[in-house]
Amino acid sequence: MAHVTAAERRPQLIKAAIDLMTREGVAAGSTRAIAAELGVAQATVHYTFGTKEDLYRAVMDQITDDLIEQVRRAAPEDAGFEEALSALAAQLWGTMREPSSHHQLLNELAMFALRVPGLHEARQGHYRRVVEVTARLISETAARAGQELTAPADTVARFFLSGFDGLTLQALCLEDEAAEQQGLRALVAATVALAKGHLAFPEMPAV
């Protein structure tokens, strides 16, 4: 049998891990089960990645890369700021609803990482990257539309993502398509208002 290098085996194992955990959940993703999914020895997983945590980190990176690429492709070239942001939000919501995008698995991995010390850095790095990419997309969208941002792109990105994460959790727990779409439209409207300086910041009591 021809020798397969670690570089060649790496994407195969990542795909096997994603396929297995999408079907059976994160808890089922042991190195033994992932190796069996691909039909290789368990030692191959450890040789390629070192630890299960390293493999999980690679899985999170791969799913994030795929989602970012899908959303980037949805960015319209000739559109106003609100229209363009709506298109990006709709595409991101579509990935959440599309099983093949593995959006739900990424959320499960992020929650799982909260309990695994070896994945804390991966979890933080993952979400930091999501914020950075979202801020960049918002900045690029505003620049193309000739819209000046009155709030930092990072602030707008964090605001949007906090709302989107909440809507995602609601959708996973309470299936109500009409409410989901209404919530998404409200989130886009509020994000646009924040970006344009039309959203007032109230005084908050000290905590």
PDB file of C-alpha atoms in Angstrom:
ATOM      1  CA  MET A   1       0.000   0.000   0.000  1.00  0.00           C
ATOM      2  CA  ALA A   2       1.364   3.428  -0.961  1.00  0.00           C
ATOM      3  CA  HIS A   3       2.586   5.563   1.918  1.00  0.00           C
ATOM      4  CA  VAL A   4       0.361   8.526   2.742  1.00  0.00           C
ATOM      5  CA  THR A   5       2.165  11.524   4.225  1.00  0.00           C
ATOM      6  CA  ALA A   6       0.897  13.414   7.267  1.00  0.00           C
ATOM      7  CA  ALA A   7       0.209  16.434   5.031  1.00  0.00           C
ATOM      8  CA  GLU A   8      -2.016  14.298   2.806  1.00  0.00           C
ATOM      9  CA  ARG A   9      -3.666  12.527   5.715  1.00  0.00           C
ATOM     10  CA  ARG A  10      -4.475  15.749   7.596  1.00  0.00           C
ATOM     11  CA  PRO A  11      -7.453  16.952   5.469  1.00  0.00           C
ATOM     12  CA  GLN A  12      -8.771  13.380   5.315  1.00  0.00           C
ATOM     13  CA  LEU A  13      -8.842  13.118   9.098  1.00  0.00           C
ATOM     14  CA  ILE A  14     -10.411  16.554   9.467  1.00  0.00           C
ATOM     15  CA  LYS A  15     -13.201  15.561   7.079  1.00  0.00           C
ATOM     16  CA  ALA A  16     -13.681  12.243   8.877  1.00  0.00           C
ATOM     17  CA  ALA A  17     -13.933  14.057  12.216  1.00  0.00           C
ATOM     18  CA  ILE A  18     -16.450  16.561  10.822  1.00  0.00           C
ATOM     19  CA  ASP A  19     -18.576  13.814   9.244  1.00  0.00           C
ATOM     20  CA  LEU A  20     -18.571  11.722  12.418  1.00  0.00           C
ATOM     21  CA  MET A  21     -19.318  14.548  14.841  1.00  0.00           C
ATOM     22  CA  THR A  22     -22.005  16.004  12.563  1.00  0.00           C
ATOM     23  CA  ARG A  23     -23.833  12.663  12.687  1.00  0.00           C
ATOM     24  CA  GLU A  24     -23.208  11.642  16.294  1.00  0.00           C
ATOM     25  CA  GLY A  25     -22.171  14.761  18.215  1.00  0.00           C
ATOM     26  CA  VAL A  26     -18.920  16.090  19.606  1.00  0.00           C
ATOM     27  CA  ALA A  27     -18.836  13.569  22.463  1.00  0.00           C
ATOM     28  CA  ALA A  28     -18.551  10.756  19.915  1.00  0.00           C
ATOM     29  CA  GLY A  29     -15.408  12.241  18.380  1.00  0.00           C
ATOM     30  CA  SER A  30     -12.730  10.145  20.076  1.00  0.00           C
ATOM     31  CA  THR A  31      -9.497   9.572  18.196  1.00  0.00           C
ATOM     32  CA  ARG A  32     -10.375   5.876  17.993  1.00  0.00           C
ATOM     33  CA  ALA A  33     -13.780   6.619  16.431  1.00  0.00           C
ATOM     34  CA  ILE A  34     -12.342   9.178  14.015  1.00  0.00           C
ATOM     35  CA  ALA A  35      -9.655   6.721  12.930  1.00  0.00           C
ATOM     36  CA  ALA A  36     -12.323   4.055  12.363  1.00  0.00           C
ATOM     37  CA  GLU A  37     -14.369   6.550  10.337  1.00  0.00           C
ATOM     38  CA  LEU A  38     -11.467   6.877   7.900  1.00  0.00           C
ATOM     39  CA  GLY A  39     -10.374   3.266   8.192  1.00  0.00           C
ATOM     40  CA  VAL A  40      -6.901   3.922   9.593  1.00  0.00           C
ATOM     41  CA  ALA A  41      -5.085   3.038  12.809  1.00  0.00           C
ATOM     42  CA  GLN A  42      -5.683   5.219  15.863  1.00  0.00           C
ATOM     43  CA  ALA A  43      -1.957   5.920  15.951  1.00  0.00           C
ATOM     44  CA  THR A  44      -2.319   7.687  12.601  1.00  0.00           C
ATOM     45  CA  VAL A  45      -4.459  10.380  14.246  1.00  0.00           C
ATOM     46  CA  HIS A  46      -1.889  11.025  16.949  1.00  0.00           C
ATOM     47  CA  TYR A  47       0.977  10.948  14.453  1.00  0.00           C
ATOM     48  CA  THR A  48      -0.770  13.515  12.239  1.00  0.00           C
ATOM     49  CA  PHE A  49      -2.129  15.872  14.915  1.00  0.00           C
ATOM     50  CA  GLY A  50      -0.379  15.021  18.156  1.00  0.00           C
ATOM     51  CA  THR A  51      -3.458  15.250  20.403  1.00  0.00           C
ATOM     52  CA  LYS A  52      -7.224  15.140  20.093  1.00  0.00           C
ATOM     53  CA  GLU A  53      -7.284  18.802  21.076  1.00  0.00           C
ATOM     54  CA  ASP A  54      -5.060  19.638  18.087  1.00  0.00           C
ATOM     55  CA  LEU A  55      -7.446  17.761  15.810  1.00  0.00           C
ATOM     56  CA  TYR A  56     -10.474  19.567  17.265  1.00  0.00           C
ATOM     57  CA  ARG A  57      -8.667  22.881  16.773  1.00  0.00           C
ATOM     58  CA  ALA A  58      -8.069  21.981  13.110  1.00  0.00           C
ATOM     59  CA  VAL A  59     -11.744  21.042  12.706  1.00  0.00           C
ATOM     60  CA  MET A  60     -12.857  24.416  14.118  1.00  0.00           C
ATOM     61  CA  ASP A  61     -10.457  26.221  11.784  1.00  0.00           C
ATOM     62  CA  GLN A  62     -11.673  24.287   8.736  1.00  0.00           C
ATOM     63  CA  ILE A  63     -15.366  24.888   9.401  1.00  0.00           C
ATOM     64  CA  THR A  64     -14.689  28.570  10.095  1.00  0.00           C
ATOM     65  CA  ASP A  65     -12.713  28.906   6.843  1.00  0.00           C
ATOM     66  CA  ASP A  66     -15.561  27.328   4.876  1.00  0.00           C
ATOM     67  CA  LEU A  67     -18.216  29.549   6.477  1.00  0.00           C
ATOM     68  CA  ILE A  68     -16.182  32.712   5.909  1.00  0.00           C
ATOM     69  CA  GLU A  69     -15.732  31.845   2.245  1.00  0.00           C
ATOM     70  CA  GLN A  70     -19.467  31.233   1.805  1.00  0.00           C
ATOM     71  CA  VAL A  71     -20.342  34.592   3.380  1.00  0.00           C
ATOM     72  CA  ARG A  72     -17.657  36.459   1.418  1.00  0.00           C
ATOM     73  CA  ARG A  73     -19.093  35.200  -1.858  1.00  0.00           C
ATOM     74  CA  ALA A  74     -22.468  36.671  -0.919  1.00  0.00           C
ATOM     75  CA  ALA A  75     -21.176  40.244  -0.629  1.00  0.00           C
ATOM     76  CA  PRO A  76     -22.798  42.278  -3.452  1.00  0.00           C
ATOM     77  CA  GLU A  77     -20.455  44.616  -5.309  1.00  0.00           C
ATOM     78  CA  ASP A  78     -22.911  47.370  -6.225  1.00  0.00           C
ATOM     79  CA  ALA A  79     -25.342  47.866  -3.351  1.00  0.00           C
ATOM     80  CA  GLY A  80     -26.089  50.289  -0.567  1.00  0.00           C
ATOM     81  CA  PHE A  81     -24.761  49.618   2.908  1.00  0.00           C
ATOM     82  CA  GLU A  82     -28.045  48.329   4.332  1.00  0.00           C
ATOM     83  CA  GLU A  83     -28.743  46.136   1.300  1.00  0.00           C
ATOM     84  CA  ALA A  84     -25.234  44.686   1.367  1.00  0.00           C
ATOM     85  CA  LEU A  85     -25.331  44.007   5.103  1.00  0.00           C
ATOM     86  CA  SER A  86     -28.728  42.349   4.693  1.00  0.00           C
ATOM     87  CA  ALA A  87     -27.280  40.067   2.012  1.00  0.00           C
ATOM     88  CA  LEU A  88     -24.363  39.094   4.236  1.00  0.00           C
ATOM     89  CA  ALA A  89     -26.663  38.426   7.189  1.00  0.00           C
ATOM     90  CA  ALA A  90     -29.016  36.350   5.043  1.00  0.00           C
ATOM     91  CA  GLN A  91     -26.136  34.270   3.716  1.00  0.00           C
ATOM     92  CA  LEU A  92     -24.767  33.715   7.225  1.00  0.00           C
ATOM     93  CA  TRP A  93     -28.233  32.685   8.399  1.00  0.00           C
ATOM     94  CA  GLY A  94     -28.435  30.318   5.453  1.00  0.00           C
ATOM     95  CA  THR A  95     -25.243  28.601   6.572  1.00  0.00           C
ATOM     96  CA  MET A  96     -26.743  28.176  10.025  1.00  0.00           C
ATOM     97  CA  ARG A  97     -29.778  26.477   8.515  1.00  0.00           C
ATOM     98  CA  GLU A  98     -27.820  24.354   6.013  1.00  0.00           C
ATOM     99  CA  PRO A  99     -26.626  21.074   7.596  1.00  0.00           C
ATOM    100  CA  SER A 100     -23.742  20.728   5.134  1.00  0.00           C
ATOM    101  CA  SER A 101     -22.231  23.998   6.414  1.00  0.00           C
ATOM    102  CA  HIS A 102     -21.608  22.403   9.854  1.00  0.00           C
ATOM    103  CA  HIS A 103     -22.550  25.665  11.588  1.00  0.00           C
ATOM    104  CA  GLN A 104     -24.260  23.780  14.420  1.00  0.00           C
ATOM    105  CA  LEU A 105     -21.212  21.561  14.902  1.00  0.00           C
ATOM    106  CA  LEU A 106     -19.024  24.644  15.217  1.00  0.00           C
ATOM    107  CA  ASN A 107     -21.310  25.980  17.959  1.00  0.00           C
ATOM    108  CA  GLU A 108     -21.184  22.623  19.748  1.00  0.00           C
ATOM    109  CA  LEU A 109     -17.384  22.566  19.548  1.00  0.00           C
ATOM    110  CA  ALA A 110     -17.172  26.093  20.960  1.00  0.00           C
ATOM    111  CA  MET A 111     -19.331  25.080  23.935  1.00  0.00           C
ATOM    112  CA  PHE A 112     -17.367  21.866  24.380  1.00  0.00           C
ATOM    113  CA  ALA A 113     -14.136  23.872  24.404  1.00  0.00           C
ATOM    114  CA  LEU A 114     -15.328  25.797  27.463  1.00  0.00           C
ATOM    115  CA  ARG A 115     -14.841  22.633  29.517  1.00  0.00           C
ATOM    116  CA  VAL A 116     -11.543  21.484  28.015  1.00  0.00           C
ATOM    117  CA  PRO A 117      -8.450  23.384  29.208  1.00  0.00           C
ATOM    118  CA  GLY A 118      -6.482  22.313  26.145  1.00  0.00           C
ATOM    119  CA  LEU A 119      -9.026  24.013  23.896  1.00  0.00           C
ATOM    120  CA  HIS A 120      -9.342  27.365  25.671  1.00  0.00           C
ATOM    121  CA  GLU A 121      -6.803  29.009  23.381  1.00  0.00           C
ATOM    122  CA  ALA A 122      -8.450  27.494  20.310  1.00  0.00           C
ATOM    123  CA  ARG A 123     -11.878  28.746  21.416  1.00  0.00           C
ATOM    124  CA  GLN A 124     -10.598  32.249  22.064  1.00  0.00           C
ATOM    125  CA  GLY A 125      -8.629  32.305  18.835  1.00  0.00           C
ATOM    126  CA  HIS A 126     -11.636  31.073  16.882  1.00  0.00           C
ATOM    127  CA  TYR A 127     -14.013  33.740  18.168  1.00  0.00           C
ATOM    128  CA  ARG A 128     -11.394  36.483  17.939  1.00  0.00           C
ATOM    129  CA  ARG A 129     -10.966  35.570  14.284  1.00  0.00           C
ATOM    130  CA  VAL A 130     -14.736  35.609  13.708  1.00  0.00           C
ATOM    131  CA  VAL A 131     -14.920  39.135  15.151  1.00  0.00           C
ATOM    132  CA  GLU A 132     -11.953  40.294  13.053  1.00  0.00           C
ATOM    133  CA  VAL A 133     -13.373  38.874   9.823  1.00  0.00           C
ATOM    134  CA  THR A 134     -16.837  40.287  10.528  1.00  0.00           C
ATOM    135  CA  ALA A 135     -15.349  43.718  11.256  1.00  0.00           C
ATOM    136  CA  ARG A 136     -13.352  43.556   8.023  1.00  0.00           C
ATOM    137  CA  LEU A 137     -16.447  42.601   6.007  1.00  0.00           C
ATOM    138  CA  ILE A 138     -18.385  45.483   7.563  1.00  0.00           C
ATOM    139  CA  SER A 139     -15.539  47.919   6.801  1.00  0.00           C
ATOM    140  CA  GLU A 140     -15.225  46.692   3.210  1.00  0.00           C
ATOM    141  CA  THR A 141     -19.008  46.828   2.719  1.00  0.00           C
ATOM    142  CA  ALA A 142     -19.152  50.381   4.072  1.00  0.00           C
ATOM    143  CA  ALA A 143     -16.255  51.475   1.854  1.00  0.00           C
ATOM    144  CA  ARG A 144     -17.875  50.063  -1.290  1.00  0.00           C
ATOM    145  CA  ALA A 145     -21.185  51.725  -0.430  1.00  0.00           C
ATOM    146  CA  GLY A 146     -19.566  55.056   0.466  1.00  0.00           C
ATOM    147  CA  GLN A 147     -20.923  54.805   4.000  1.00  0.00           C
ATOM    148  CA  GLU A 148     -18.889  56.333   6.826  1.00  0.00           C
ATOM    149  CA  LEU A 149     -18.942  54.258   9.996  1.00  0.00           C
ATOM    150  CA  THR A 150     -19.588  56.395  13.059  1.00  0.00           C
ATOM    151  CA  ALA A 151     -18.789  53.495  15.391  1.00  0.00           C
ATOM    152  CA  PRO A 152     -15.626  51.351  15.167  1.00  0.00           C
ATOM    153  CA  ALA A 153     -16.064  48.360  12.884  1.00  0.00           C
ATOM    154  CA  ASP A 154     -15.029  46.097  15.760  1.00  0.00           C
ATOM    155  CA  THR A 155     -17.879  47.468  17.906  1.00  0.00           C
ATOM    156  CA  VAL A 156     -20.396  47.023  15.083  1.00  0.00           C
ATOM    157  CA  ALA A 157     -19.140  43.475  14.469  1.00  0.00           C
ATOM    158  CA  ARG A 158     -19.407  42.473  18.128  1.00  0.00           C
ATOM    159  CA  PHE A 159     -22.904  43.957  18.321  1.00  0.00           C
ATOM    160  CA  PHE A 160     -24.039  42.056  15.238  1.00  0.00           C
ATOM    161  CA  LEU A 161     -22.477  38.776  16.363  1.00  0.00           C
ATOM    162  CA  SER A 162     -23.976  38.996  19.849  1.00  0.00           C
ATOM    163  CA  GLY A 163     -27.430  39.312  18.291  1.00  0.00           C
ATOM    164  CA  PHE A 164     -26.764  36.639  15.685  1.00  0.00           C
ATOM    165  CA  ASP A 165     -25.548  34.167  18.304  1.00  0.00           C
ATOM    166  CA  GLY A 166     -28.718  34.781  20.314  1.00  0.00           C
ATOM    167  CA  LEU A 167     -30.922  34.254  17.263  1.00  0.00           C
ATOM    168  CA  THR A 168     -29.033  31.064  16.454  1.00  0.00           C
ATOM    169  CA  LEU A 169     -29.660  29.644  19.919  1.00  0.00           C
ATOM    170  CA  GLN A 170     -33.344  30.540  19.684  1.00  0.00           C
ATOM    171  CA  ALA A 171     -33.634  28.881  16.288  1.00  0.00           C
ATOM    172  CA  LEU A 172     -32.028  25.687  17.569  1.00  0.00           C
ATOM    173  CA  CYS A 173     -34.378  25.570  20.579  1.00  0.00           C
ATOM    174  CA  LEU A 174     -37.608  27.091  19.215  1.00  0.00           C
ATOM    175  CA  GLU A 175     -38.400  26.530  15.545  1.00  0.00           C
ATOM    176  CA  ASP A 176     -40.378  29.535  14.357  1.00  0.00           C
ATOM    177  CA  GLU A 177     -39.349  30.660  10.882  1.00  0.00           C
ATOM    178  CA  ALA A 178     -41.460  33.823  10.915  1.00  0.00           C
ATOM    179  CA  ALA A 179     -40.003  34.934  14.256  1.00  0.00           C
ATOM    180  CA  GLU A 180     -36.491  34.077  13.070  1.00  0.00           C
ATOM    181  CA  GLN A 181     -36.796  36.231   9.964  1.00  0.00           C
ATOM    182  CA  GLN A 182     -38.320  39.098  11.940  1.00  0.00           C
ATOM    183  CA  GLY A 183     -35.496  38.877  14.461  1.00  0.00           C
ATOM    184  CA  LEU A 184     -32.868  38.827  11.723  1.00  0.00           C
ATOM    185  CA  ARG A 185     -34.373  41.902  10.042  1.00  0.00           C
ATOM    186  CA  ALA A 186     -34.465  43.710  13.396  1.00  0.00           C
ATOM    187  CA  LEU A 187     -30.830  42.803  14.012  1.00  0.00           C
ATOM    188  CA  VAL A 188     -29.733  44.131  10.615  1.00  0.00           C
ATOM    189  CA  ALA A 189     -31.715  47.345  11.151  1.00  0.00           C
ATOM    190  CA  ALA A 190     -30.160  47.881  14.582  1.00  0.00           C
ATOM    191  CA  THR A 191     -26.672  47.116  13.245  1.00  0.00           C
ATOM    192  CA  VAL A 192     -27.105  49.613  10.418  1.00  0.00           C
ATOM    193  CA  ALA A 193     -28.390  52.211  12.895  1.00  0.00           C
ATOM    194  CA  LEU A 194     -25.333  51.662  15.116  1.00  0.00           C
ATOM    195  CA  ALA A 195     -22.965  51.899  12.151  1.00  0.00           C
ATOM    196  CA  LYS A 196     -24.586  55.153  10.957  1.00  0.00           C
ATOM    197  CA  GLY A 197     -24.714  56.740  14.408  1.00  0.00           C
ATOM    198  CA  HIS A 198     -28.496  56.570  14.712  1.00  0.00           C
ATOM    199  CA  LEU A 199     -28.499  54.271  17.722  1.00  0.00           C
ATOM    200  CA  ALA A 200     -28.266  56.119  21.029  1.00  0.00           C
ATOM    201  CA  PHE A 201     -26.255  54.685  23.901  1.00  0.00           C
ATOM    202  CA  PRO A 202     -28.198  54.952  27.194  1.00  0.00           C
ATOM    203  CA  GLU A 203     -26.565  55.466  30.536  1.00  0.00           C
ATOM    204  CA  MET A 204     -26.146  52.151  32.337  1.00  0.00           C
ATOM    205  CA  PRO A 205     -26.176  51.722  36.125  1.00  0.00           C
ATOM    206  CA  ALA A 206     -22.881  50.687  37.641  1.00  0.00           C
ATOM    207  CA  VAL A 207     -22.537  46.959  38.330  1.00  0.00           C
TER     208      VAL A 207
END
